[in-house]
CSV table of C-alpha atoms in Angstrom, one decimal:
chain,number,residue,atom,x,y,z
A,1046,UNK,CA,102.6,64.6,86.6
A,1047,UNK,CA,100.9,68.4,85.9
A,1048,UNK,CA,98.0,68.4,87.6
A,1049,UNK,CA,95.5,69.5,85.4
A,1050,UNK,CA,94.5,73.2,84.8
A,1051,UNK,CA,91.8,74.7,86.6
A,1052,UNK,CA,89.2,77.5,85.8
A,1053,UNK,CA,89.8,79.1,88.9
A,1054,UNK,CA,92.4,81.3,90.8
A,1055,UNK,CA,93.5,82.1,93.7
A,1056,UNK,CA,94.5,85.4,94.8
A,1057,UNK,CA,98.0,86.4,97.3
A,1058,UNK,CA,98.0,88.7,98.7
A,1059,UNK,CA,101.1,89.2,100.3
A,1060,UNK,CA,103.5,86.9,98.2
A,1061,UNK,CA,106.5,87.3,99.8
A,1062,UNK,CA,109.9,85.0,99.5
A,1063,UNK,CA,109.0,82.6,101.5
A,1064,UNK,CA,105.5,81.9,102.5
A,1065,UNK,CA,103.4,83.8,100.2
A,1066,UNK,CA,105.7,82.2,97.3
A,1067,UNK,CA,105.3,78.8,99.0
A,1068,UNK,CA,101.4,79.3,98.7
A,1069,UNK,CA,101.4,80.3,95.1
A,1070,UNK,CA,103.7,77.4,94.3
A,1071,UNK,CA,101.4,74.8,95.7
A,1072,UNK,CA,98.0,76.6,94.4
A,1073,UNK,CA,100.0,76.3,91.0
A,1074,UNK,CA,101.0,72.6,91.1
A,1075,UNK,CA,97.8,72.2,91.8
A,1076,UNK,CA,96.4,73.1,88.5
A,1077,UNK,CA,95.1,77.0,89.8
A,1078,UNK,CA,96.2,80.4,88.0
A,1079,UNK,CA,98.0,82.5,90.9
A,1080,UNK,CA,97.5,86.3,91.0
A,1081,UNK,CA,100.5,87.5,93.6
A,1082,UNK,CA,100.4,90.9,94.9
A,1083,UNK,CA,103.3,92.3,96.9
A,1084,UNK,CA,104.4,95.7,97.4
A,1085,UNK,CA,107.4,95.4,95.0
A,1086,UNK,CA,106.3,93.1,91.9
A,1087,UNK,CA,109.7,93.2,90.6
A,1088,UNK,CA,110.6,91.0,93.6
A,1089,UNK,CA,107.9,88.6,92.3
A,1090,UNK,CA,110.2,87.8,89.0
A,1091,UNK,CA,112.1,84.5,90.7
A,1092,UNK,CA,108.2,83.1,91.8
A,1093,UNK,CA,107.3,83.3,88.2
A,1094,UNK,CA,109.8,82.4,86.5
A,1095,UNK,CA,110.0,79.1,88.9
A,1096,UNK,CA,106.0,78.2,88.7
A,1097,UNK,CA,105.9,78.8,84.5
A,1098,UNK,CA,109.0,76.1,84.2
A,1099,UNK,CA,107.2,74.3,86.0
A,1100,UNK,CA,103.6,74.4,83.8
A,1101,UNK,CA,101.8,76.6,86.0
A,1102,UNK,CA,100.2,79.8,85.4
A,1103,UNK,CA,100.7,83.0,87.7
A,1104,UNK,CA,100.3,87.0,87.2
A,1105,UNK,CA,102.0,89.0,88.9
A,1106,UNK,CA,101.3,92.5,90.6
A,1107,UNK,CA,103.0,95.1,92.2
A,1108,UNK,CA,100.1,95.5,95.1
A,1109,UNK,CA,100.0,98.0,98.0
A,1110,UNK,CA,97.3,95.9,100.5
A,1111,UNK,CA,96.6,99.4,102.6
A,1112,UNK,CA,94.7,100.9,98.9
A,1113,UNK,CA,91.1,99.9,98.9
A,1114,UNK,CA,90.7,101.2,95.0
A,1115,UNK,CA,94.3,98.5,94.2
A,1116,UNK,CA,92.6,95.6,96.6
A,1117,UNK,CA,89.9,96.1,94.8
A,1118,UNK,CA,91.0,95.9,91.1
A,1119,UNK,CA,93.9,93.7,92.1
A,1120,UNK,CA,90.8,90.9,93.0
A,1121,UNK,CA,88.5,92.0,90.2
A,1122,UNK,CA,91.4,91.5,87.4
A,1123,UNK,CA,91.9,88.1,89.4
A,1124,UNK,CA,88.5,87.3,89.0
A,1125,UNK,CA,87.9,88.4,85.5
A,1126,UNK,CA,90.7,85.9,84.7
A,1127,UNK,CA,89.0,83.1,85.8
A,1128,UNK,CA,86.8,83.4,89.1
A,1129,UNK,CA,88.3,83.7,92.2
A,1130,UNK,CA,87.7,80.5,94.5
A,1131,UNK,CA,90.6,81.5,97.0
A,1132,UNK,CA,91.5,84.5,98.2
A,1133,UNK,CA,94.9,84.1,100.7
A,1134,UNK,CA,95.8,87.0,103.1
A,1135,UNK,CA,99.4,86.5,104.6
A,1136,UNK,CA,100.9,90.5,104.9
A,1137,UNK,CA,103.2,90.1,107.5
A,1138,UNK,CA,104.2,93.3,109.8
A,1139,UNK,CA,105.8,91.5,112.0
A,1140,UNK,CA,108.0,94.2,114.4
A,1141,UNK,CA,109.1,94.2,117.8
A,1142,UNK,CA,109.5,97.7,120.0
A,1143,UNK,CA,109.4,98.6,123.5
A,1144,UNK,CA,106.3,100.1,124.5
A,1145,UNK,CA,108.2,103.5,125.0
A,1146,UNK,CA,109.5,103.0,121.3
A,1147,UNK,CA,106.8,102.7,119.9
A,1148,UNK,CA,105.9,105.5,118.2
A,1149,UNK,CA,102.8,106.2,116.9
A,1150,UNK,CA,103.6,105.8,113.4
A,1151,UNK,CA,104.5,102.1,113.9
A,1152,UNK,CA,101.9,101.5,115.6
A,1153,UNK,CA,99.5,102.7,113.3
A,1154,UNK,CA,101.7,101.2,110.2
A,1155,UNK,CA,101.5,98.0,111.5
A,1156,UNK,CA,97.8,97.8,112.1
A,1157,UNK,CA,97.3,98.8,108.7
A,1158,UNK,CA,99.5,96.2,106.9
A,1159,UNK,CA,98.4,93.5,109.5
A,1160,UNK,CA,94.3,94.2,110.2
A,1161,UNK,CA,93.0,96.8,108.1
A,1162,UNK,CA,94.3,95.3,104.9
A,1163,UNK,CA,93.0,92.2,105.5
A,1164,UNK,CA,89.5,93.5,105.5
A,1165,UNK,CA,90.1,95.0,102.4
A,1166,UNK,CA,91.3,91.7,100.8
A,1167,UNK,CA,88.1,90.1,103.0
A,1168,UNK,CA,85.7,92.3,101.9
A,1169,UNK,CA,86.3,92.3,98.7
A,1170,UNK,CA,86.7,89.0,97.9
A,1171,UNK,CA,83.7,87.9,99.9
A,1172,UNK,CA,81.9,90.8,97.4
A,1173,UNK,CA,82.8,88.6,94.4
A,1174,UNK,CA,82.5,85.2,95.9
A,1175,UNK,CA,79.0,86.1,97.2
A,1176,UNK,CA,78.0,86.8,93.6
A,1177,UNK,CA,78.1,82.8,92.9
A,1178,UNK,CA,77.6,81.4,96.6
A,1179,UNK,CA,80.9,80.0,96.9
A,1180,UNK,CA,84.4,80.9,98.3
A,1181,UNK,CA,87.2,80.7,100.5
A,1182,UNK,CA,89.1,83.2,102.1
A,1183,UNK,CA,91.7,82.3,104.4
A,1184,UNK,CA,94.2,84.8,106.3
A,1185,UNK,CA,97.4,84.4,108.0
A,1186,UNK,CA,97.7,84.4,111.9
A,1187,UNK,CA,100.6,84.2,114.2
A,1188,UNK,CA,101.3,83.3,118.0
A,1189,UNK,CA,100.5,87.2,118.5
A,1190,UNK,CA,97.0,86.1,117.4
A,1191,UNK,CA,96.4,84.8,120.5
A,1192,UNK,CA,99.4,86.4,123.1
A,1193,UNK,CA,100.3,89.4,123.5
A,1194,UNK,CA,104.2,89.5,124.1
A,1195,UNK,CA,106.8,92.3,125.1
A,1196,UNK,CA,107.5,94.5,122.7
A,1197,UNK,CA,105.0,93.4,120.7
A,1198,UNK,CA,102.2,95.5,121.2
A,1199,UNK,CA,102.2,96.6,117.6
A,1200,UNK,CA,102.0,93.1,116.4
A,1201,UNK,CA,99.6,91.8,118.7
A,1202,UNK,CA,97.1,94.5,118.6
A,1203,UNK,CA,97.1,94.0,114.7
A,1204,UNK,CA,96.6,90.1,114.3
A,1205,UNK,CA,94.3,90.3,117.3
A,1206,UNK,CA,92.0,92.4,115.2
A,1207,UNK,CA,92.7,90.3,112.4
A,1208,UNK,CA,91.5,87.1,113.6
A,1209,UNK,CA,88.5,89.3,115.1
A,1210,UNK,CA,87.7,89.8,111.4
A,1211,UNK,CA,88.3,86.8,110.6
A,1212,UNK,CA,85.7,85.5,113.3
A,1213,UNK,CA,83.5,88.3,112.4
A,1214,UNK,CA,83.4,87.0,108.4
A,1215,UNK,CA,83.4,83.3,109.3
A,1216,UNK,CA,80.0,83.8,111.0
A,1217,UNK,CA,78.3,85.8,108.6
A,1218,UNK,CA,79.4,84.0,105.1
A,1219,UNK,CA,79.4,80.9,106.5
A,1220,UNK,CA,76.3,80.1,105.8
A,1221,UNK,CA,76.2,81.5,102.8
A,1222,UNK,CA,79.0,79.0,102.0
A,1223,UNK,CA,81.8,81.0,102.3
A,1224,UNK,CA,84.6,79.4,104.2
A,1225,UNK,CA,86.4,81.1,106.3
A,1226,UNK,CA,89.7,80.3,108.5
A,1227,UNK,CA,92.6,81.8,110.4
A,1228,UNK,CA,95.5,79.7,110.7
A,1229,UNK,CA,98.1,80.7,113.6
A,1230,UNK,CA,101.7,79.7,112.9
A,1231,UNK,CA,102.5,79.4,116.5
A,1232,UNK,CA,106.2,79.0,115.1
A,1233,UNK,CA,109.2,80.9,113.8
A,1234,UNK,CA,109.1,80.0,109.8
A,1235,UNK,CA,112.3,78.9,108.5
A,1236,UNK,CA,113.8,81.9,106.8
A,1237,UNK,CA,116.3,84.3,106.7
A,1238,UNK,CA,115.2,87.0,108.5
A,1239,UNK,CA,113.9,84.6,111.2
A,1240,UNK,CA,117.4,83.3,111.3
A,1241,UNK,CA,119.3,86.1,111.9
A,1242,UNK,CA,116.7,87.5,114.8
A,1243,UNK,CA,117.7,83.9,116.3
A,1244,UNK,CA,121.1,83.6,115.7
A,1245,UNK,CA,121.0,88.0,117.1
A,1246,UNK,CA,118.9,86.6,120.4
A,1247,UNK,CA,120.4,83.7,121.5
A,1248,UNK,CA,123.4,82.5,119.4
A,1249,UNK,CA,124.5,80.3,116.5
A,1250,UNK,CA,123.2,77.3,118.7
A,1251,UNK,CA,119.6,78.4,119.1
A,1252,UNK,CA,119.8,77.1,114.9
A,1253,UNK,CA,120.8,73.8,115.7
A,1254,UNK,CA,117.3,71.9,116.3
A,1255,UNK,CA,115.6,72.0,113.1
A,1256,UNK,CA,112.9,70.9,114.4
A,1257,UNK,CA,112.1,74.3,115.8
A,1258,UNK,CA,111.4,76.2,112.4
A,1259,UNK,CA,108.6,75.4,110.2
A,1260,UNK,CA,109.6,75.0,106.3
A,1261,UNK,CA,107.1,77.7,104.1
A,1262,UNK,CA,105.9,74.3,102.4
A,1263,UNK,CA,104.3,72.9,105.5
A,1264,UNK,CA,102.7,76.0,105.3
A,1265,UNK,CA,101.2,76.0,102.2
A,1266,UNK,CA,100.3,72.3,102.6
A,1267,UNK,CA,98.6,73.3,105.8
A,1268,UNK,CA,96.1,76.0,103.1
A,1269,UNK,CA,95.8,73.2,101.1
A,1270,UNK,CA,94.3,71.2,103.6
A,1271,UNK,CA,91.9,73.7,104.6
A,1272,UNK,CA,90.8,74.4,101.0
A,1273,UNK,CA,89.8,70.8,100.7
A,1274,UNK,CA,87.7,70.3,103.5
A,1275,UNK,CA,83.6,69.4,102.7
A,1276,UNK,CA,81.8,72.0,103.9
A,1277,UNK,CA,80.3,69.3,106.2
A,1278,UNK,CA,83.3,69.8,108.2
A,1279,UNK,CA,84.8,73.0,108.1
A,1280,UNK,CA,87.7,74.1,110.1
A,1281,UNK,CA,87.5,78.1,111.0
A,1282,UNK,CA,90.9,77.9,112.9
A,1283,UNK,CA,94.0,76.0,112.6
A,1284,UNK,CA,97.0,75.8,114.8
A,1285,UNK,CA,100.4,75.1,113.5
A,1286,UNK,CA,103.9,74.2,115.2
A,1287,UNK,CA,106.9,71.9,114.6
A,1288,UNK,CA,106.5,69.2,116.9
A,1289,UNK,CA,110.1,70.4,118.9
A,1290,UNK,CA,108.1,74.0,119.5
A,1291,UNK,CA,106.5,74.7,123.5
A,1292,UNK,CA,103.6,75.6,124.0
């Protein structure tokens, strides 16, 4: 059954193959009109092509997250659409160097597509949501969140600022019912890039337990979830893993 069509949308920023598309696909079934923004919108074509046979509505944009002036049309054109209840943040920039090879243009790359573009996309959809008292924005953390790891000094230092932001927003729009959360995928996500760094690292064998990759569906159900709460009962962050994962 099509769920039935909303007068809302909800914006992606960072709509990539696999969990950015997984968002969008749910927030589609779901009755919302997606606005995807990646850095290449021609990669965007399968996404939409798959959520219109299915009934849904998406628009699609090429989108480079580090440009306050695109960020900012990007969500005003989402909002002038239909208003923007859901703003998503999930740019990746996930790398991993040796402190030594690090050089100061990855470092500084990475905080940029990881933390600095995520205030943008915070800032300015809290700007519009604040206009009718109502919102969520939601952004996309990882185990480097909340660990710091070798060779990931890069990472880390970016998503640890992120979820500073994050804690930083939740605080202040809170109560002006604006719901904000950070959810750490304390996982590798099943897909291919993740497989081949696993299959590089420790063999074909380290993809025989399926149980230690989390499908970009659980994902998206896990947004879902959050989106749905009552405000009597808001979640600010959410920890993910596959039930086979250590922690």
């Amino acid at each position: 059954m099509t769920a039935p069509k909303r007068n809302a949308t909800v914006a992606v920023i960072g709509a990539g193959d696999f969990i950015g598309a997984a968002i969008a696909k749910k927030f589609a079934t779901e009755g919302f009109t997606v606005f995807a923004g990646r850095r290449n919108g021609d990669k965007l074509a399968p996404l939409v092509a798959e959520i219109e046979a299915a009934g849904g509505r998406i628009v699609a944009r090429s989108l480079d997250a580090r440009k306050e002036d695109e960020v900012a049309a990007f969500l005003d054109d989402a909002d002038a659409h239909a208003p923007l209840e859901v703003c998503i943040f999930n740019v990746g920039a996930n790398v991993n160097f040796p402190i030594l090879e690090t050089t100061e243009r990855v470092f500084r790359k990475v905080w940029e597509m990881a933390c600095y573009s995520g205030f943008l996309a915070g800032r300015e959809a809290a700007r519009l949501m604040l206009a009718r008292g109502q919102g969520h924005i939601f952004f996309t953390g990882a185990t480097a969140s909340l660990r710091g790891g070798a060779g990931f000094a890069a990472f880390a230092s970016a998503k640890f600022g992120l979820r500073a932001l994050a804690q930083s927003m939740a605080r202040e729009l809170g109560p002006q019912n604006i719901h904000v959360a950070h959810l750490v995928i304390d996982s590798g996500v099943d897909t291919a890039w993740v497989r081949e760094r696993r299959e590089q690292l420790w063999g074909k064998e380290a993809l025989d337990n399926p149980d230690l990759l989390m499908p970009p569906a659980s994902v998206a159900d896990s947004y879902w979830q959050l989106y749905q709460q009552p405000r009597s009962a808001w979640t600010f962050e959410m920890e993910i893993r596959p039930f086979g994962e250590k922690w």
